[in-house]
Coordinates of C-alpha atoms in Angstrom, one line a residue:
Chain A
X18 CA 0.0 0.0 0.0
X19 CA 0.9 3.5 -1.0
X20 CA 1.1 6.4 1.8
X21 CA -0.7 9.8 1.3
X22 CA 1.0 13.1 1.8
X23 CA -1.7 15.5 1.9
X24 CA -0.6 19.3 1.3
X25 CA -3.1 21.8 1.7
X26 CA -2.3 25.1 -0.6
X27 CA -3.5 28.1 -1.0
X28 CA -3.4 30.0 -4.3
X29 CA -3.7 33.7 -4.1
X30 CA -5.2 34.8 -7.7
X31 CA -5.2 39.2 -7.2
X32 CA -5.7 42.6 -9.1
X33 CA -2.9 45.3 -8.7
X34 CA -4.4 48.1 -6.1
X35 CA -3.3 51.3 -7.4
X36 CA 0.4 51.0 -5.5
X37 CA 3.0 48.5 -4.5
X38 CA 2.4 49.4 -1.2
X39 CA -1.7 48.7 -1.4
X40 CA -1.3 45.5 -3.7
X41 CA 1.0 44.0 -1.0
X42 CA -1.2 45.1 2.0
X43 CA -4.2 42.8 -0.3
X44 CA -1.6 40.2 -0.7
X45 CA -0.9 39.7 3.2
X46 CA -4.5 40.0 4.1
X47 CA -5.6 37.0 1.4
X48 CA -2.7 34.8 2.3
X49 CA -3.7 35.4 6.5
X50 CA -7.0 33.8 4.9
X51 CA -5.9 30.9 3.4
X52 CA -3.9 30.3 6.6
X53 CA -7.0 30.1 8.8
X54 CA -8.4 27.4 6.4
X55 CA -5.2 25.5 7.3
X56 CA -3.1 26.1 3.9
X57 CA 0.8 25.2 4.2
X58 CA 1.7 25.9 0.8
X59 CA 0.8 29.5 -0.5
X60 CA 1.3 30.6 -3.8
X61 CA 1.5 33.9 -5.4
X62 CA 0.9 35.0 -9.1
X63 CA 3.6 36.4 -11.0
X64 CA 5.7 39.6 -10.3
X65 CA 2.3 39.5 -7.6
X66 CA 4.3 43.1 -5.6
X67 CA 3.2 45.5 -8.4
X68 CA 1.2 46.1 -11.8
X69 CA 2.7 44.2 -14.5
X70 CA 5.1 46.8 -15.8
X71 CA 6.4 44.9 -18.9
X72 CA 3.0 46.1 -20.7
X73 CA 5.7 48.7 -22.4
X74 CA 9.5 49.1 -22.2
X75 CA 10.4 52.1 -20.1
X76 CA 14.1 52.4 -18.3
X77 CA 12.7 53.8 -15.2
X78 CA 11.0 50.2 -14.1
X79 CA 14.3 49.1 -13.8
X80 CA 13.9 51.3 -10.3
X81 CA 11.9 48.3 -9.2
X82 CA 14.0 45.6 -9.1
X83 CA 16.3 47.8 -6.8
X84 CA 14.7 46.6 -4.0
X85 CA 14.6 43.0 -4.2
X86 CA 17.1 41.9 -1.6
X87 CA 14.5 44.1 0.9
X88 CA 11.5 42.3 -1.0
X89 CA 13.4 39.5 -0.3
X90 CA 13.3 39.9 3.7
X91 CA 10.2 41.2 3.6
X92 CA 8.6 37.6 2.3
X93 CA 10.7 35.9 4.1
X94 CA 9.0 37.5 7.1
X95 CA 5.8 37.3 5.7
X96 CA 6.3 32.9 5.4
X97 CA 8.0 32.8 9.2
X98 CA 5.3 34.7 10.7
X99 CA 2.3 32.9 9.3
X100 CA 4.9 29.4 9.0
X101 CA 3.7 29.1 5.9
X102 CA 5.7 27.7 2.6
X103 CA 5.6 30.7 0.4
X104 CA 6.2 31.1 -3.6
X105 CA 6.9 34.5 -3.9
X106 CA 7.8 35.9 -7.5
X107 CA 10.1 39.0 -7.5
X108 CA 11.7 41.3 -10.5
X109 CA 15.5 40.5 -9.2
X110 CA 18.4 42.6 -9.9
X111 CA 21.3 40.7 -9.9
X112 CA 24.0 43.6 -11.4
X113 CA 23.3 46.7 -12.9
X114 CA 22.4 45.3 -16.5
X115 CA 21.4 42.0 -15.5
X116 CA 18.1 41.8 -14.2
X117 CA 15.8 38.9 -13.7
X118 CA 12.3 37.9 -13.2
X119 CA 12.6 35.3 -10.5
X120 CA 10.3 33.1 -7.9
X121 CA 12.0 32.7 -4.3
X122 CA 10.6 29.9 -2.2
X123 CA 10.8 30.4 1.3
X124 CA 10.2 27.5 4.2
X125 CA 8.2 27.9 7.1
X126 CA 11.2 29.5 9.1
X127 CA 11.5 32.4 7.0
X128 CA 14.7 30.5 4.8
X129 CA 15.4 30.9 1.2
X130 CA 14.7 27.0 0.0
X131 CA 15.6 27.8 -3.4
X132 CA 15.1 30.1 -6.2
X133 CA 14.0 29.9 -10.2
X134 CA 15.0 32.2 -12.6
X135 CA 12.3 32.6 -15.4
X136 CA 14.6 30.4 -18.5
X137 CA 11.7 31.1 -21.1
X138 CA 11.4 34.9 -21.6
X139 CA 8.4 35.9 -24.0
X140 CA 8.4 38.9 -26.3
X141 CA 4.8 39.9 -27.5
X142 CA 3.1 43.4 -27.8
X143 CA 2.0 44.2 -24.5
X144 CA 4.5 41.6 -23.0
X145 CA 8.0 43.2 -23.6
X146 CA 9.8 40.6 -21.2
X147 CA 12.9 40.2 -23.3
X148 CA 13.6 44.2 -22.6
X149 CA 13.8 43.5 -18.8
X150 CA 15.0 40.2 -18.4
X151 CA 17.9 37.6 -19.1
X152 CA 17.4 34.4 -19.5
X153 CA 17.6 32.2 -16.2
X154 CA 21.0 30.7 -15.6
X155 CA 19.8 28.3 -12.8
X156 CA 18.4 25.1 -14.8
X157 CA 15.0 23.6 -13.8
X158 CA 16.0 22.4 -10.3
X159 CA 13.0 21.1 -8.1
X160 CA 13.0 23.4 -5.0
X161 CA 13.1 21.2 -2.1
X162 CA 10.8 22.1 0.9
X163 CA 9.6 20.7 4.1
X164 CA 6.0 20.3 2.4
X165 CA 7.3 18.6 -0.5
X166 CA 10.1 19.2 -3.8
X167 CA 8.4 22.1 -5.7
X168 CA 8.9 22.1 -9.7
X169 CA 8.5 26.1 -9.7
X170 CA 8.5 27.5 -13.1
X171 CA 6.8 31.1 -14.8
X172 CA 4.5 31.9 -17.3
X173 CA 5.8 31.6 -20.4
X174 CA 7.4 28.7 -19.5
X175 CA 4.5 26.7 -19.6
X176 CA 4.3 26.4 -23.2
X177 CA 7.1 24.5 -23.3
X178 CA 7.0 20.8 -22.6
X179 CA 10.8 20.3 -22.2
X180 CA 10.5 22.5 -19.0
X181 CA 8.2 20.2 -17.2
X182 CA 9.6 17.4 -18.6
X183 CA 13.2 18.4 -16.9
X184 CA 11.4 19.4 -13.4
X185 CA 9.6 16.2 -13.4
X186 CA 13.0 14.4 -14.2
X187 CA 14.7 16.0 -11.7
X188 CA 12.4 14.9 -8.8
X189 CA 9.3 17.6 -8.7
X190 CA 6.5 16.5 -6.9
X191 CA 4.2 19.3 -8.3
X192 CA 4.2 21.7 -10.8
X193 CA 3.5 25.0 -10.3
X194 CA 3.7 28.7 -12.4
X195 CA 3.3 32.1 -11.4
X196 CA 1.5 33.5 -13.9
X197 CA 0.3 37.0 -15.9
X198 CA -1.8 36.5 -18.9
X199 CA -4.4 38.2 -20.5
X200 CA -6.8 39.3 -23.2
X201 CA -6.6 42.4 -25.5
X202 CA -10.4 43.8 -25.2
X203 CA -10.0 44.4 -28.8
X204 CA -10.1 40.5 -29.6
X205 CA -13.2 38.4 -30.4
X206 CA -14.7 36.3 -27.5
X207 CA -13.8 33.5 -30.0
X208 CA -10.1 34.3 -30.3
X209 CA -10.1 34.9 -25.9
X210 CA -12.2 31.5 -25.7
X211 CA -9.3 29.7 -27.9
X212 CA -6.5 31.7 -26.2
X213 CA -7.9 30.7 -22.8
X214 CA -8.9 27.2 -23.5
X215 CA -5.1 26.7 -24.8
X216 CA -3.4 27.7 -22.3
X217 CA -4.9 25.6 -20.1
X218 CA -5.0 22.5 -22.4
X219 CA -1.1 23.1 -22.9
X220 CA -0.7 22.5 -19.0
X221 CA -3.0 19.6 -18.4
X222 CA -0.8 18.1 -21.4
X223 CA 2.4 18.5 -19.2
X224 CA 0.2 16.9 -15.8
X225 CA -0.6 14.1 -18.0
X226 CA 2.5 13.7 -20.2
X227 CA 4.6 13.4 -17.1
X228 CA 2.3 11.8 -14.4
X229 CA 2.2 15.1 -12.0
X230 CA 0.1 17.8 -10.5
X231 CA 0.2 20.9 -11.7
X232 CA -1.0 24.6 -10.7
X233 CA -1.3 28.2 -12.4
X234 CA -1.8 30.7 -10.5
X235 CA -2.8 33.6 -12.5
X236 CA -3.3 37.6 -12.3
X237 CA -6.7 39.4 -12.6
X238 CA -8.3 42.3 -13.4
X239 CA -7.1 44.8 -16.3
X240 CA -4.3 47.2 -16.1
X241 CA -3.5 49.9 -19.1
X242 CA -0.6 51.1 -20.7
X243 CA 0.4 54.5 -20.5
X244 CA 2.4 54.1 -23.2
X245 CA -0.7 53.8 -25.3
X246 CA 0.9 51.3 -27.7
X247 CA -1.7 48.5 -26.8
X248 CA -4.5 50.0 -24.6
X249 CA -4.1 47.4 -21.8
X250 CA -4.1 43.8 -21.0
X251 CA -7.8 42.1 -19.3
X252 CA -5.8 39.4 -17.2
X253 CA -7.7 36.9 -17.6
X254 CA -7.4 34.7 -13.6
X255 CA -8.7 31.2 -14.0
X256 CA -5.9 30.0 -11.9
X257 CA -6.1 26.1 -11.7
X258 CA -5.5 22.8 -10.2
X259 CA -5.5 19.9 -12.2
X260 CA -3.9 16.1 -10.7
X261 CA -1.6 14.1 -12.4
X262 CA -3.8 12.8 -15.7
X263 CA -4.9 16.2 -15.9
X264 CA -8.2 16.1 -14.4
X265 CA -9.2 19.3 -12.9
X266 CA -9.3 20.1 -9.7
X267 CA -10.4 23.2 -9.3
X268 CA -10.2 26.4 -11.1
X269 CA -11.0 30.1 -10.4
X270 CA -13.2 33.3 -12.1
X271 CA -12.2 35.7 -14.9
X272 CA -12.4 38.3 -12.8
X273 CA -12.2 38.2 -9.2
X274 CA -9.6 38.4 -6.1
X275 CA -9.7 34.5 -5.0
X276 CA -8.1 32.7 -2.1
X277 CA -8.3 29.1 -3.3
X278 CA -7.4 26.3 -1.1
X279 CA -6.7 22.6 -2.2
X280 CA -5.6 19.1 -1.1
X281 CA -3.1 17.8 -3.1
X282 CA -1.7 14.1 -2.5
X283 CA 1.9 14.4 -3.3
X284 CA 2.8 10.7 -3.5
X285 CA -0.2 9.9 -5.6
X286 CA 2.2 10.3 -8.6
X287 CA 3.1 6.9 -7.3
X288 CA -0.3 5.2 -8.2
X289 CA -0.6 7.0 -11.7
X290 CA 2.6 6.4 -13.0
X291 CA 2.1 2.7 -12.3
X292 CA -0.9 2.9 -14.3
X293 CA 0.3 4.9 -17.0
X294 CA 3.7 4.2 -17.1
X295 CA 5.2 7.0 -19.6
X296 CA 8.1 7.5 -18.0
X297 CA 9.3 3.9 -18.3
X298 CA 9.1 3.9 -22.3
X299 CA 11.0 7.4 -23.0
X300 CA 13.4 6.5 -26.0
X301 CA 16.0 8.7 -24.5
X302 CA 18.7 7.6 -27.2
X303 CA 16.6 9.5 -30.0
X304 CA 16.2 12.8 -28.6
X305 CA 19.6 14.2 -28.4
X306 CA 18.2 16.3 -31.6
X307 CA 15.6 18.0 -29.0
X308 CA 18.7 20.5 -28.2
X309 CA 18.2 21.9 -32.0
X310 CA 17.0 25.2 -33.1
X311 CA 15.4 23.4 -36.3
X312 CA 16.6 20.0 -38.1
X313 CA 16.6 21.6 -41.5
Chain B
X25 CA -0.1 37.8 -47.6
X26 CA 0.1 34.0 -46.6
X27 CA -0.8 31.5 -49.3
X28 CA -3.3 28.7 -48.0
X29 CA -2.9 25.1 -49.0
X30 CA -6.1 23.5 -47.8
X31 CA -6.1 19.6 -48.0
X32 CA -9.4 17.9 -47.8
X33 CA -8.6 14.7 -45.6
X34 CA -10.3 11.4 -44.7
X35 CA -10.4 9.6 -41.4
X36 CA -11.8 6.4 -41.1
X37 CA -12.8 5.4 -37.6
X38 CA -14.2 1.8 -37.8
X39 CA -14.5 -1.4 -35.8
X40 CA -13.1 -5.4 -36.6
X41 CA -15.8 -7.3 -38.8
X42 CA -14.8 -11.2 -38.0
X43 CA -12.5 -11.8 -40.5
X44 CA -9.3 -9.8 -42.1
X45 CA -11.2 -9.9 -45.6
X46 CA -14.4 -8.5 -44.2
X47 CA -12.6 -6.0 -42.4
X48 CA -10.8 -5.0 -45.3
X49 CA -13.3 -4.9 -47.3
X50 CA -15.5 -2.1 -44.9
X51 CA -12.5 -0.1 -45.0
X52 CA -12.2 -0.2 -48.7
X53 CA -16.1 0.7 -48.8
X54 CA -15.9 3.5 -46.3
X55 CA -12.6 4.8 -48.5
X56 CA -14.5 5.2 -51.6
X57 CA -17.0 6.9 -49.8
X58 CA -13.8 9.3 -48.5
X59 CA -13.1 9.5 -52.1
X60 CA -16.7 10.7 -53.4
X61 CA -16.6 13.7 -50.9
X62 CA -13.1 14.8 -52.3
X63 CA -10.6 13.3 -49.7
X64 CA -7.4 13.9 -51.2
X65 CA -5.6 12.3 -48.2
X66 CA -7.3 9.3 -46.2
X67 CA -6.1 8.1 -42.6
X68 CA -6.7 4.6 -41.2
X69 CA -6.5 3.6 -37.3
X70 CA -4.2 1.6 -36.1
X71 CA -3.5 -2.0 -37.6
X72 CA -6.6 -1.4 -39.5
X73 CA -6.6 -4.9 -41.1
X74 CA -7.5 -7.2 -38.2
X75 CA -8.9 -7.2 -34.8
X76 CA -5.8 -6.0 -31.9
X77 CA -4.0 -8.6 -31.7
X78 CA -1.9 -7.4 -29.3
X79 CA -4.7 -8.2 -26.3
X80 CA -2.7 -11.3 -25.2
X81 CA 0.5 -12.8 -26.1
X82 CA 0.5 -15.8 -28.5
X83 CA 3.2 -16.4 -31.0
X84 CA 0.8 -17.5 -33.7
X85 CA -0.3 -13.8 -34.3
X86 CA 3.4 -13.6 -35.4
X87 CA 1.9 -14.9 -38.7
X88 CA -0.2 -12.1 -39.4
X89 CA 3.1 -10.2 -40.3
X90 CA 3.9 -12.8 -43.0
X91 CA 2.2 -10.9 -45.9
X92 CA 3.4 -7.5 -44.9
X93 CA 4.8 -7.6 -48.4
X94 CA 1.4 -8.4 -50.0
X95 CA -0.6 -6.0 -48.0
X96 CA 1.9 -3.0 -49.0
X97 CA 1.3 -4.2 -52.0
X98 CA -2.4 -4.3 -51.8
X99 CA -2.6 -0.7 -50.2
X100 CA -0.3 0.5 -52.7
X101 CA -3.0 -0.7 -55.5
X102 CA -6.2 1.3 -53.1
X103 CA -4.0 4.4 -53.2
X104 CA -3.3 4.1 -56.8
X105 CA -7.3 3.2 -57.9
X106 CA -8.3 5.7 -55.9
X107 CA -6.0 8.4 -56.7
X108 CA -5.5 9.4 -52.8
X109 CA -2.3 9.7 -50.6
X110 CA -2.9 6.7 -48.1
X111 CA -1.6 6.1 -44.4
X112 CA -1.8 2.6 -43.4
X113 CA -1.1 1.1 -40.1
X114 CA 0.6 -2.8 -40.9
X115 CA 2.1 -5.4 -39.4
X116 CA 5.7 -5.5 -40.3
X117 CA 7.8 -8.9 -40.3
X118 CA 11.7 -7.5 -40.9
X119 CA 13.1 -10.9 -40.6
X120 CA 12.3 -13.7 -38.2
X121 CA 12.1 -12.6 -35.0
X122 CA 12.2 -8.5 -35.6
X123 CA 8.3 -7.1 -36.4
X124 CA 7.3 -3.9 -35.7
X125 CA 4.3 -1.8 -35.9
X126 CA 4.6 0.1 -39.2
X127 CA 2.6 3.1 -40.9
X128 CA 3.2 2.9 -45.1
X129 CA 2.7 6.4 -46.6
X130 CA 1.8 6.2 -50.0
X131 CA 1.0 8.7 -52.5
X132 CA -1.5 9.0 -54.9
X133 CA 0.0 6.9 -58.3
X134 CA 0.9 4.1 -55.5
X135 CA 4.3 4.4 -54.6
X136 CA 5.8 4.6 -51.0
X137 CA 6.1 7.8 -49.9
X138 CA 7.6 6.6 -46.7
X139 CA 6.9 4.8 -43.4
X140 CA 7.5 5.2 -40.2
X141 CA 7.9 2.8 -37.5
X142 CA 6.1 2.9 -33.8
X143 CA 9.3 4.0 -31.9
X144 CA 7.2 4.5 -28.4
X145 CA 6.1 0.5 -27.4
X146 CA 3.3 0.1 -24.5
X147 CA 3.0 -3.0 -22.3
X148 CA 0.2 -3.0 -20.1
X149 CA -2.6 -5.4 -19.2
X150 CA -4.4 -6.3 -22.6
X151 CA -2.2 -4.3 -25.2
X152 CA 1.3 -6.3 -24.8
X153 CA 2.9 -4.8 -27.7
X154 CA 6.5 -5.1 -26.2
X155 CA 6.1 -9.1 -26.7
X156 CA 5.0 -8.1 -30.6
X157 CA 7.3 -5.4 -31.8
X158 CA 10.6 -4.0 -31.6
X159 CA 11.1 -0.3 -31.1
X160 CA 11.1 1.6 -34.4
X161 CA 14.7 2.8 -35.8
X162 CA 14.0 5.1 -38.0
X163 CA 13.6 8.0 -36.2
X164 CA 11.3 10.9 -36.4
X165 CA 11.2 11.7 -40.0
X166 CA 8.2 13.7 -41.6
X167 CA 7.0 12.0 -44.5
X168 CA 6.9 14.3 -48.0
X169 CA 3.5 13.6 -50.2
X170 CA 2.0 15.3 -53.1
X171 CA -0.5 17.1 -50.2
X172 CA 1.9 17.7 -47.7
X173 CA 4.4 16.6 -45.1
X174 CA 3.0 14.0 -43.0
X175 CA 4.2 13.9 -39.4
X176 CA 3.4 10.0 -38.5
X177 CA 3.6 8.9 -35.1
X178 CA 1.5 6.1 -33.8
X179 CA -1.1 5.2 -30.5
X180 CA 1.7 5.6 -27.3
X181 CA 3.6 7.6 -29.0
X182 CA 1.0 10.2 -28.6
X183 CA 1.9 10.5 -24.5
X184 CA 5.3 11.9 -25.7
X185 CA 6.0 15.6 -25.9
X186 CA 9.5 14.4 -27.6
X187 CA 8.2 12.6 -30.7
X188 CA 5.8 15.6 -31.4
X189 CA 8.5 18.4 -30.6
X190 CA 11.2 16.4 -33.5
X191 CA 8.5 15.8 -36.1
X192 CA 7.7 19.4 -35.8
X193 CA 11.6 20.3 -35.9
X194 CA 11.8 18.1 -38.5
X195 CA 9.0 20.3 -40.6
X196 CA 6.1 18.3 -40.2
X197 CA 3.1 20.2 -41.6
X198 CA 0.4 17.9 -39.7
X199 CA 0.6 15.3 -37.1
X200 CA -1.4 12.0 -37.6
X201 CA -1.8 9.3 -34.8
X202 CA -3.3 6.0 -35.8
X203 CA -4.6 4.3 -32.7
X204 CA -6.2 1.7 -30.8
X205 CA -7.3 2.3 -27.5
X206 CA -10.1 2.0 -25.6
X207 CA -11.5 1.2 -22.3
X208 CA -12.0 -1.9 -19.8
X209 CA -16.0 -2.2 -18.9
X210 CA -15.5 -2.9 -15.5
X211 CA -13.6 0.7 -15.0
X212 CA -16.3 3.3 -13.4
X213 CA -17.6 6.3 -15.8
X214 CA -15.5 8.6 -14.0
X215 CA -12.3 6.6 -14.6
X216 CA -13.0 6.2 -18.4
X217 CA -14.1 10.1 -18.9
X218 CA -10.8 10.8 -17.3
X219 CA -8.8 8.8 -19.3
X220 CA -10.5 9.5 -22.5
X221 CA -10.3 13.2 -21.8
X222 CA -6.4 12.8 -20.8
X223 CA -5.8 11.1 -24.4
X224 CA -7.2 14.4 -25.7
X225 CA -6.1 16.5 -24.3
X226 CA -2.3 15.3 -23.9
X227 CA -2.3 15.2 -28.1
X228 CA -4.3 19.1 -28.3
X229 CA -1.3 19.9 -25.6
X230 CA 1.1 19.0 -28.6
X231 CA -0.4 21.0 -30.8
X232 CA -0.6 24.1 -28.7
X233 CA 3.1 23.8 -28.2
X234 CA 4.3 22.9 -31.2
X235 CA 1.8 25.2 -33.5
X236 CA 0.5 22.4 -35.5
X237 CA -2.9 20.8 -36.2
X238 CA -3.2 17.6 -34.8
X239 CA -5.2 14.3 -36.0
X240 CA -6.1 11.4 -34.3
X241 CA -7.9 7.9 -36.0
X242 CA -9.1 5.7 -33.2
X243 CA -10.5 2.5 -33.8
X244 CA -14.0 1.5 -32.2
X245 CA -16.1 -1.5 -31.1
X246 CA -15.5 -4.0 -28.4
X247 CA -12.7 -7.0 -28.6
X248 CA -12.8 -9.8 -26.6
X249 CA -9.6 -11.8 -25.0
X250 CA -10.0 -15.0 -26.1
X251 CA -7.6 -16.0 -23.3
X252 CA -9.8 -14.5 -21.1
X253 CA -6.5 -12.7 -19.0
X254 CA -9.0 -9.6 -19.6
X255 CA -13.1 -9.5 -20.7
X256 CA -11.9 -7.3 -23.4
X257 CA -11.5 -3.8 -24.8
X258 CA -13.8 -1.7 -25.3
X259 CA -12.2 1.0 -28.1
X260 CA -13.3 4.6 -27.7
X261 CA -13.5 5.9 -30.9
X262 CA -13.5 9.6 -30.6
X263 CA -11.2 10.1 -33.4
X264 CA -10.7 13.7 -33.8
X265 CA -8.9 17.0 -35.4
X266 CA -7.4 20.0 -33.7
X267 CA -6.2 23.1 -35.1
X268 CA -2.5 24.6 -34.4
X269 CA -3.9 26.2 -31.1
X270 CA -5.6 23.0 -30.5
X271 CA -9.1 24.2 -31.5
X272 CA -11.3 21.6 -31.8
X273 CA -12.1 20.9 -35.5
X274 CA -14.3 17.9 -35.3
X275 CA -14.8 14.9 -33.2
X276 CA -16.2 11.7 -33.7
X277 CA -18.4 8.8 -31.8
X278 CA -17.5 6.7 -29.0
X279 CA -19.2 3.7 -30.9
X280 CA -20.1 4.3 -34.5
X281 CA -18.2 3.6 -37.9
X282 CA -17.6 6.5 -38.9
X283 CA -16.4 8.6 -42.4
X284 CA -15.4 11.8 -41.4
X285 CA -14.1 14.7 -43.9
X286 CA -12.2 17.6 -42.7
X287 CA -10.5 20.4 -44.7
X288 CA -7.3 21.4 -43.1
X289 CA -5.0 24.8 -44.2
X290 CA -1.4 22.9 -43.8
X291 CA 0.1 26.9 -44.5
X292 CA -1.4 27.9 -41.1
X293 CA 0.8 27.2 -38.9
X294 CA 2.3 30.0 -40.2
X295 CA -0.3 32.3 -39.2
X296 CA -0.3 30.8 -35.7
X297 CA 3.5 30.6 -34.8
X298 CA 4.0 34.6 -35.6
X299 CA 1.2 35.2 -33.1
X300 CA 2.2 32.9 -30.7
X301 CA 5.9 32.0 -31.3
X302 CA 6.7 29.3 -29.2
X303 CA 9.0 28.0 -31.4
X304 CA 11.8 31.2 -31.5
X305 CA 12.2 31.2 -28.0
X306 CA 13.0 27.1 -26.9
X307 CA 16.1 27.3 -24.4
X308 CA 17.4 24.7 -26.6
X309 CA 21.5 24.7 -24.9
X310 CA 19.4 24.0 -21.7
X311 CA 17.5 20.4 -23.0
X312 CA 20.6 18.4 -22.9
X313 CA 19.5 16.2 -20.2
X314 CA 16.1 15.1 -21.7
X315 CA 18.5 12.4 -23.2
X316 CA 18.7 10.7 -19.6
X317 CA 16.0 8.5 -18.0
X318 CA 16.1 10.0 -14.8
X319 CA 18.1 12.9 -13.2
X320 CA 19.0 11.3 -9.9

């Protein structure tokens, strides 16, 4: 017979409130919520201490990574004084030049378990990423935790299978990625339906595909740019939980603050995998080519 | 502008009729009736010829694989007479003791556009294909046809992110699972939903990511095991077409023969991967280790 390890987590799906300062107070109060329903795990959406600046490129948002190492203590607090395991996601600067967007896991002591640099950095109007960030350098390395060994990845990175592949290689019990996405107003509710739909259905692929748990947490509520390029991104929530075939757990609204809270059994990999037993049939010698640009 | 180059394409979704001849001869009815509505391309399930052998392990099914040779031979005459490109799902004997589970491509005057042998192999309880065929060696390689180039993977393949990532590399145009799979009785609804859902959506999840559409020919009808290791299989049917952001194009029965004609624009992708452009921004001196089974 199998063991359970039951994890209760919280997922904290939020609009930005006018000011770092105001979004964070919202942040604090939401996770002191799912604490009193018992949560262990909390999880936070991406870049979740500000509006999402990369909506245009401007120099002077670089201003905001200068506080990370603060924003670092500052969480850490946050996890040690509700002994909570937090996923925090932060705009790091590492050197002036060098800038990265980056989750920091913290234990329930208020220690740094392990951070993730972003490695997939999108460049789309509205979603200027590649202005403000390098590439991670740190690999897809599993955080380990006293809840369990996180698989933490962001955004973008969930359209690529490779990446959840490699956490789930490494040892990840779970999946899990900070998100910001969102519709243009401009598009048809056919083209958001299809967006929407995809971005889900590319995630339950990776659950399935590698016998694993997986959860988005995602931004809400719309925010404009004052660049006036685009007129503003509708983020579009619908943060999720799905188990490891894929099957839904529970997901959230369009377009409202949530507190979610779920039970996730982290050894129940154990009894899927035997079932569906992927893993054991990889033909690992024929995909050395997976490391090309294009086979042309 | 983008040129289109819609292909009008047949998928024949059918069950075992008692004999190889009489299941033959369906399929060549329910191809001519592909034919009649303009399918210039026509897709048959997996080992379409006879009932799944593969439900129990007994060396005298190795003699189904004796008139590989004939059977090309005979599909290569349907293509031909019916002027259509053909993908076929045989039984290949290589010499004694080496079979594998082959598609044969062939174009429309009858020749051999290519094959492409099942490199994933599943053993579980009623499909024990490890004791039937070796692994496929040759690789991941699109096949070119008067209509376009056919990305051919077969049934368990379908589970791995890898062998849709290198067709795609590769410059596969469409990719085309023939099938057999299907569900035990004695599972409870909730079980079979969730796996067939899971076979779904792990293939539209390839799509999504790989900005290609997506085509899946399931056989249908239950099979018994005349072994009786098993009651039988009961395949799902629920052959179906997605678009490159895994849009749902059509979708067949659970439990019906079925003829179903789809137009597909193989120039799309195009379209899709400028708009959503997965593809540029793959982390690819970072996949190394998706060579190794585990990372431990």
């Amino acid at each position: 017979m199998l063991k359970n390890k039951l994890v209760k987590i919280g997922l904290i799906q939020q609009s930005y409130s006018n000011s770092k300062n105001e979004t964070i107070e919202k942040t604090l109060q939401m996770i002191k919520r799912a604490k009193a329903k018992g949560a262990e795990l909390v999880l936070l959406q991406e870049l979740h201490q500000d509006k999402y600046f990369c909506i245009n490129e401007d120099t002077s948002n670089f201003d905001k990574a200068e506080n990370f190492k603060s924003d670092v203590t500052f969480w850490a607090n946050v996890a040690k004084e509700n002994e909570l395991v937090l996923v925090t996601s932060l705009f790091e600067k590492r050197t002036a030049g060098i800038y990265h967007n980056t989750a920091v896991v913290f234990d329930k002591d208020g220690s740094i378990a392990g951070q993730y640099r972003k490695m997939h950095i999108p460049d789309d109007p509205g979603f200027y990423e590649k202005f403000y960030f390098s590439e991670g350098d740190l690999g897809y390395e599993p955080i380990q935790t006293s809840v369990g060994k996180l698989g933490v990845l962001i955004c973008w990175d969930q359209w690529y299978p490779e990446a959840a592949r490699l956490m789930t290689l490494k040892g990840a019990q779970i999946l899990i990625y900070p998100t910001a996405i969102g519709w243009f107003d401009e598009d048809s509710e056919n083209e958001k339906d299809k967006q929407l739909d995809s971005w889900i259905t590319v995630q339950r692929g990776h659950a399935i595909a590698n016998g694993i748990p997986l959860i988005a947490i995602n931004r809400v509520g719309k925010e404009f740019d004052n660049q006036k390029n685009i007129d503003g991104i509708r983020f579009w929530g619908n943060s999720f939980v799905v188990g490891a075939q894929g099957e839904f757990i529970t997901k959230a609204s369009s377009d409202k603050d949530e507190v979610i809270i779920v039970n996730i059994d982290l050894l129940k990999n154990e009894d899927i995998r035997r079932t569906w037993p992927f893993l054991r049939d990889r033909r690992i010698e024929t995909y050395n080519e997976l490391n090309r640009r294009f086979i042309d």
